[in-house]
Short mmCIF file of C-alpha atoms in Angstrom, two decimals:
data_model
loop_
_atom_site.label_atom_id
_atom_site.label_comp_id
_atom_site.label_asym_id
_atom_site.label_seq_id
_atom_site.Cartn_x
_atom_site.Cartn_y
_atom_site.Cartn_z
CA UNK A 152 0.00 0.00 0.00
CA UNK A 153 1.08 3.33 -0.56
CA UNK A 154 2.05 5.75 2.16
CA UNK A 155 3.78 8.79 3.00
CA UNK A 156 5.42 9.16 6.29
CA UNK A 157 6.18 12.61 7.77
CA UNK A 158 8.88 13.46 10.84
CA UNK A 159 8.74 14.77 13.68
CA UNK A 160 4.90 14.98 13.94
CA UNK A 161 5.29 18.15 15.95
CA UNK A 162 7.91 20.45 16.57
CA UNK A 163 8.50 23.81 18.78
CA UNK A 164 10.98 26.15 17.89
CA UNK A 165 12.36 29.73 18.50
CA UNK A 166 12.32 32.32 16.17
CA UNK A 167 15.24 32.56 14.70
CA UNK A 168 15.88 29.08 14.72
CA UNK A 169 16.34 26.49 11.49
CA UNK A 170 14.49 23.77 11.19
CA UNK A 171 14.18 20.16 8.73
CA UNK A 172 11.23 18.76 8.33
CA UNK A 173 10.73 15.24 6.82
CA UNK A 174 9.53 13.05 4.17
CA UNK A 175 9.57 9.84 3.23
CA UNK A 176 7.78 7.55 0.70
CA UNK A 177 6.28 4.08 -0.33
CA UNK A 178 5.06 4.50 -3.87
CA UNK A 179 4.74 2.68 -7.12
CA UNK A 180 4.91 4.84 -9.95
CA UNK A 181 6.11 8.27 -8.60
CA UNK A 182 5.81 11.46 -10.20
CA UNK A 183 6.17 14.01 -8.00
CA UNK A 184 6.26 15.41 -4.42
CA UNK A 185 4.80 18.44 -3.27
CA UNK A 186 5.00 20.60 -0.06
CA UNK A 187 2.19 22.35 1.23
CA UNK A 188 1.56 24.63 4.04
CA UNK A 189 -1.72 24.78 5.78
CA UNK A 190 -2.21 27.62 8.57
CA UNK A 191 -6.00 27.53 9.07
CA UNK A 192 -7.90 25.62 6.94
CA UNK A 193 -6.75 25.71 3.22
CA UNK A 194 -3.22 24.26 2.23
CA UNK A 195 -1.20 26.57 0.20
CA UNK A 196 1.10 25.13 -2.51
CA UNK A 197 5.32 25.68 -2.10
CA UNK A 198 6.84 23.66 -3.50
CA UNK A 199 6.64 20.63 -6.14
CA UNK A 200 9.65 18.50 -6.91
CA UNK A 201 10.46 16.18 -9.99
CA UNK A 202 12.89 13.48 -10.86
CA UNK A 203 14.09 16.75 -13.20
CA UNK A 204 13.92 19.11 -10.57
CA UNK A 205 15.06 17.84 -7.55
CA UNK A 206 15.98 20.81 -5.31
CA UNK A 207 13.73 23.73 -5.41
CA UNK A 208 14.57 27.28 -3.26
CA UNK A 209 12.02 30.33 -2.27
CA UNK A 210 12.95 32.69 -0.06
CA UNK A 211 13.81 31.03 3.33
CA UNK A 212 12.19 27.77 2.64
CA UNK A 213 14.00 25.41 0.14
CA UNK A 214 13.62 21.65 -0.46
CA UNK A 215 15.47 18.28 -1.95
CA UNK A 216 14.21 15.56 -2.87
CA UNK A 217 16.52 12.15 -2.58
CA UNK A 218 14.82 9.53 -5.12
CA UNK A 219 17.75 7.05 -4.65
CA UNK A 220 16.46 7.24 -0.26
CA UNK A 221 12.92 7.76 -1.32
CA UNK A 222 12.18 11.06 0.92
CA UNK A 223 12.22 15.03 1.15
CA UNK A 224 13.45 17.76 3.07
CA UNK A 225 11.91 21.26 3.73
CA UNK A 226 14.16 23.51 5.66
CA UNK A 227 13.38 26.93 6.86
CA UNK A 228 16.48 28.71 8.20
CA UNK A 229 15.76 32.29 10.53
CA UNK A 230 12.14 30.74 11.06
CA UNK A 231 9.41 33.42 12.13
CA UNK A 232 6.02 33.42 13.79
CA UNK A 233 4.31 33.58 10.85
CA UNK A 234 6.10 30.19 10.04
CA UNK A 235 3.83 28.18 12.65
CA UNK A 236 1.50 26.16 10.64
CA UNK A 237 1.05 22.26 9.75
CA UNK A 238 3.48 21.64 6.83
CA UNK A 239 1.90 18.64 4.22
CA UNK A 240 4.18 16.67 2.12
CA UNK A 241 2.28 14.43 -0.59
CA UNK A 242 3.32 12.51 -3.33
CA UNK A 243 1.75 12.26 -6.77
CA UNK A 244 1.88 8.77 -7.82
CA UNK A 245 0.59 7.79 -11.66
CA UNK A 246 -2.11 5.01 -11.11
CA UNK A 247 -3.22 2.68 -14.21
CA UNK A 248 -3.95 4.60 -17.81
CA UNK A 249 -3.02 7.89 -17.54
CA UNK A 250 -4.87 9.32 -13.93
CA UNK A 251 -2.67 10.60 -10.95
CA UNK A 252 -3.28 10.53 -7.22
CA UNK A 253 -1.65 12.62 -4.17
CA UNK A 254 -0.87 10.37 -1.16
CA UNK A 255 -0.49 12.96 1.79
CA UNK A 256 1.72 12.47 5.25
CA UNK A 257 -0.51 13.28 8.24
CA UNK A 258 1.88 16.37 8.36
CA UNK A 259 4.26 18.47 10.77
CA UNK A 260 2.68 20.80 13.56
CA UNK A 261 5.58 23.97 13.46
CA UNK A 262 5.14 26.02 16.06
CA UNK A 263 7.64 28.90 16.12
CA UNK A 264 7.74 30.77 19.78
CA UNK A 265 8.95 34.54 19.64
CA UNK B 1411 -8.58 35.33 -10.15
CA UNK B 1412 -10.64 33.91 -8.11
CA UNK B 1413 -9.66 30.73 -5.93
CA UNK B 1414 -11.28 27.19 -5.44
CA UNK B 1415 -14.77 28.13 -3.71
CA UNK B 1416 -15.94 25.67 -1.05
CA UNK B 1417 -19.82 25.90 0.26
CA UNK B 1418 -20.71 25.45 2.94
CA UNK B 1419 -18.13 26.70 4.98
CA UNK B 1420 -19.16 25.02 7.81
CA UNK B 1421 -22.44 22.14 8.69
CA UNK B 1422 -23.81 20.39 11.39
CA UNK B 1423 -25.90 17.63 10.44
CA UNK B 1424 -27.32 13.96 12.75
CA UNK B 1425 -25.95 10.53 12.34
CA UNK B 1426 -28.48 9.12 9.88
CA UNK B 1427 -28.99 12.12 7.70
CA UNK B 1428 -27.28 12.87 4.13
CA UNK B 1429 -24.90 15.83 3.35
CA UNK B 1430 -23.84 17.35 -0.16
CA UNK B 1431 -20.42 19.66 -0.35
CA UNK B 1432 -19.98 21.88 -3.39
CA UNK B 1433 -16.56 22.62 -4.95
CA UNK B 1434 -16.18 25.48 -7.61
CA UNK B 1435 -12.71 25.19 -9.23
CA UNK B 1436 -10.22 27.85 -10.33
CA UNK B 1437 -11.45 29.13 -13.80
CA UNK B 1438 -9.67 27.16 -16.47
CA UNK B 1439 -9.02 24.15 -14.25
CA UNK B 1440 -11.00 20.96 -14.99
CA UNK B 1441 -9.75 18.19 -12.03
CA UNK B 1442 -11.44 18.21 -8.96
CA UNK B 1443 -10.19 16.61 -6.53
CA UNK B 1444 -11.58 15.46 -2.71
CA UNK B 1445 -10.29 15.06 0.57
CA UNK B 1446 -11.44 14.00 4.16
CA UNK B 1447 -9.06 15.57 6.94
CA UNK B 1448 -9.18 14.54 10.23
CA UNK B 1449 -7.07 14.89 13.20
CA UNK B 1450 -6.24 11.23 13.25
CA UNK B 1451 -5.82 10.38 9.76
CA UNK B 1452 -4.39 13.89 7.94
CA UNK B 1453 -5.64 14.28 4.16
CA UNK B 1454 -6.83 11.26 2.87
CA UNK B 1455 -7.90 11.16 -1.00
CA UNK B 1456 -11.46 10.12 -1.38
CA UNK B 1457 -11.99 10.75 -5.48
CA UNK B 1458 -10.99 12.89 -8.10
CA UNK B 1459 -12.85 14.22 -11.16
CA UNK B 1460 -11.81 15.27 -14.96
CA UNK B 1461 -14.31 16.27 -17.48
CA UNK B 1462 -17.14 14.89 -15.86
CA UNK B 1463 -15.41 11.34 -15.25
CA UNK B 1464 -14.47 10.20 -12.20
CA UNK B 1465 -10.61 9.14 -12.67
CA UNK B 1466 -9.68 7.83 -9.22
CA UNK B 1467 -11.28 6.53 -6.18
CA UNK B 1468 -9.84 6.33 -2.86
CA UNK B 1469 -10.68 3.44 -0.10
CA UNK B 1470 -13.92 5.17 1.24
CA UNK B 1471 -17.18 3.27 1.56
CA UNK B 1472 -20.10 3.33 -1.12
CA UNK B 1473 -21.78 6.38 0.96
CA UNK B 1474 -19.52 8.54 -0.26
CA UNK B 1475 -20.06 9.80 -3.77
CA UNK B 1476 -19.66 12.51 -6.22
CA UNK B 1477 -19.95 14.33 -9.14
CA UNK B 1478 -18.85 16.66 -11.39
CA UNK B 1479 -20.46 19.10 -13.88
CA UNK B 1480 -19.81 20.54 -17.41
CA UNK B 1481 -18.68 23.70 -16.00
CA UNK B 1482 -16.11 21.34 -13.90
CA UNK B 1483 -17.90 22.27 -10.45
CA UNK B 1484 -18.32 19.00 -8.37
CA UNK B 1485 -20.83 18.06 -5.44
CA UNK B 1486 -19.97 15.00 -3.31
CA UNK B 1487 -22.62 13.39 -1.42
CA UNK B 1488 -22.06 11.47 1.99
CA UNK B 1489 -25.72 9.39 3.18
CA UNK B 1490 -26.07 7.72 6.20
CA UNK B 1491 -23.73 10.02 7.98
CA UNK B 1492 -21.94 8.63 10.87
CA UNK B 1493 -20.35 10.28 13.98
CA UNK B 1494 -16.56 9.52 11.93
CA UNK B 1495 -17.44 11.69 9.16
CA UNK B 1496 -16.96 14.29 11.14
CA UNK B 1497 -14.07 15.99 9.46
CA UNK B 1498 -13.01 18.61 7.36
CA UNK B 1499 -13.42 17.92 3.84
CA UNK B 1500 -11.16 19.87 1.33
CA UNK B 1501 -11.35 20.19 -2.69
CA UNK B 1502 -8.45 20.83 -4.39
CA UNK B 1503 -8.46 21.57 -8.61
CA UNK B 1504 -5.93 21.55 -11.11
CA UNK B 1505 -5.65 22.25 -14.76
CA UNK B 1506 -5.21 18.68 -15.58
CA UNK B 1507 -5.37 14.83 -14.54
CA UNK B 1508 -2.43 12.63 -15.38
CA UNK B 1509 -1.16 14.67 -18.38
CA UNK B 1510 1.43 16.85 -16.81
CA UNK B 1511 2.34 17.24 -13.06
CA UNK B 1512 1.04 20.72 -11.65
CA UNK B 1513 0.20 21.62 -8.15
CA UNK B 1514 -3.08 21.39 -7.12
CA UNK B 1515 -4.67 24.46 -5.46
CA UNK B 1516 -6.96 24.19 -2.47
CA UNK B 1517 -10.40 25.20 -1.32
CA UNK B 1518 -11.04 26.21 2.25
CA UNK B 1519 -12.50 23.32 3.12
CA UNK B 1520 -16.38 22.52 4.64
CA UNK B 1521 -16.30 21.88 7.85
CA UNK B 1522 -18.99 18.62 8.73
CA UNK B 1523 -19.89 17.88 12.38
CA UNK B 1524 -21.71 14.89 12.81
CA UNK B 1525 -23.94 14.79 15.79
#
């Protein structure tokens, strides 16, 4: 069965701080992973990575993604307040004739403490 | 332009009764997809729709169902409700299904108490 397993499950920082959150995946027929933030109630997109585009930057967040270990990294270095949210990793995996699914972790609680 | 458009925004509903969610897509996109988040069980994928079609199903039971319209806005449908539906339930659309990868963008969910 497919799954995506996310690390730590929670995690309380200081601003300031730098933090890794994790990623790893069980998938047949992977396409992509993506990294999503959710503060409230919607998930907002970051960041999607590719066998062809495996490390992606923005700002203070960037992201890798190791195919050969089968798992992700976000980092956020000088983390802020506004940082504090659940971060999602999925992974887009290509299911029989030509229809895709996402496969979410149950995501990482950030809280970032001023 | 305008974002994915989720109504209602929140509902309380009794085990026993039936429930339908509407989803209205980003203009241009035509996959709809659906999630059930709970606290327990983060996002899990319940079905996605392209042109009308359903593509995908995930492991939910025959009470949950959907649809999708030519104008690419999808309903889903829960009967029977039961106390474990209680959840938030997101939509997400994207320009396409399988062709290309391309992030999908998010609704802000309905939020379904069960009592």
């Amino acid at each position: 069965e497919d799954k995506v397993v996310q690390s730590p499950l929670s995690l309380v920082v200081h601003e300031g701080d730098t933090v890794t959150l994790n990623c790893s995946y069980e998938v047949t027929n992977f396409r992509s992973l993506l990294w999503y933030k959710q503060e409230k109630k919607a998930p907002t997109f970051l960041f999607m990575l590719t066998s062809s585009g495996i490390e992606k930057k923005s700002g203070r967040l960037s992201s890798i993604l190791d195919k050969k270990e089968l798992s992700s990294i976000l980092n956020i270095t000088a983390t802020q307040t506004g940082d504090s949210a659940i971060y999602l990793c999925a992974v887009e995996a290509r299911y029989g004739g030509a229809t895709n699914k996402l496969i979410f972790g149950t995501g990482t609680l950030l809280a970032v403490q001023p | 332009k305008a974002g994915v458009t989720q109504t209602p925004r929140y509902l309380i509903k009794t085990r026993g009764q039936q429930v339908t969610l509407s989803c209205s897509p980003i203009s241009g996109h035509r996959s709809v997809s659906w999630y059930q988040q709970t606290p327990g069980q983060g996002l899990q994928f319940l079905f996605e729709y392209f042109s009308e079609t359903q593509r995908n199903k995930g492991n939910f039971p025959g009470r949950f169902s959907g649809r999708q319209f030519s104008n690419s806005r999808s309903e889903m449908n829960v009967s029977t409700l039961e106390l474990g539906d209680s959840a938030l339930y997101l939509c997400a659309s994207s320009r396409t299904s399988g062709q290309m990868n391309t992030e999908a963008f998010f609704g802000q969910g309905t939020r379904l108490t069960v009592v």
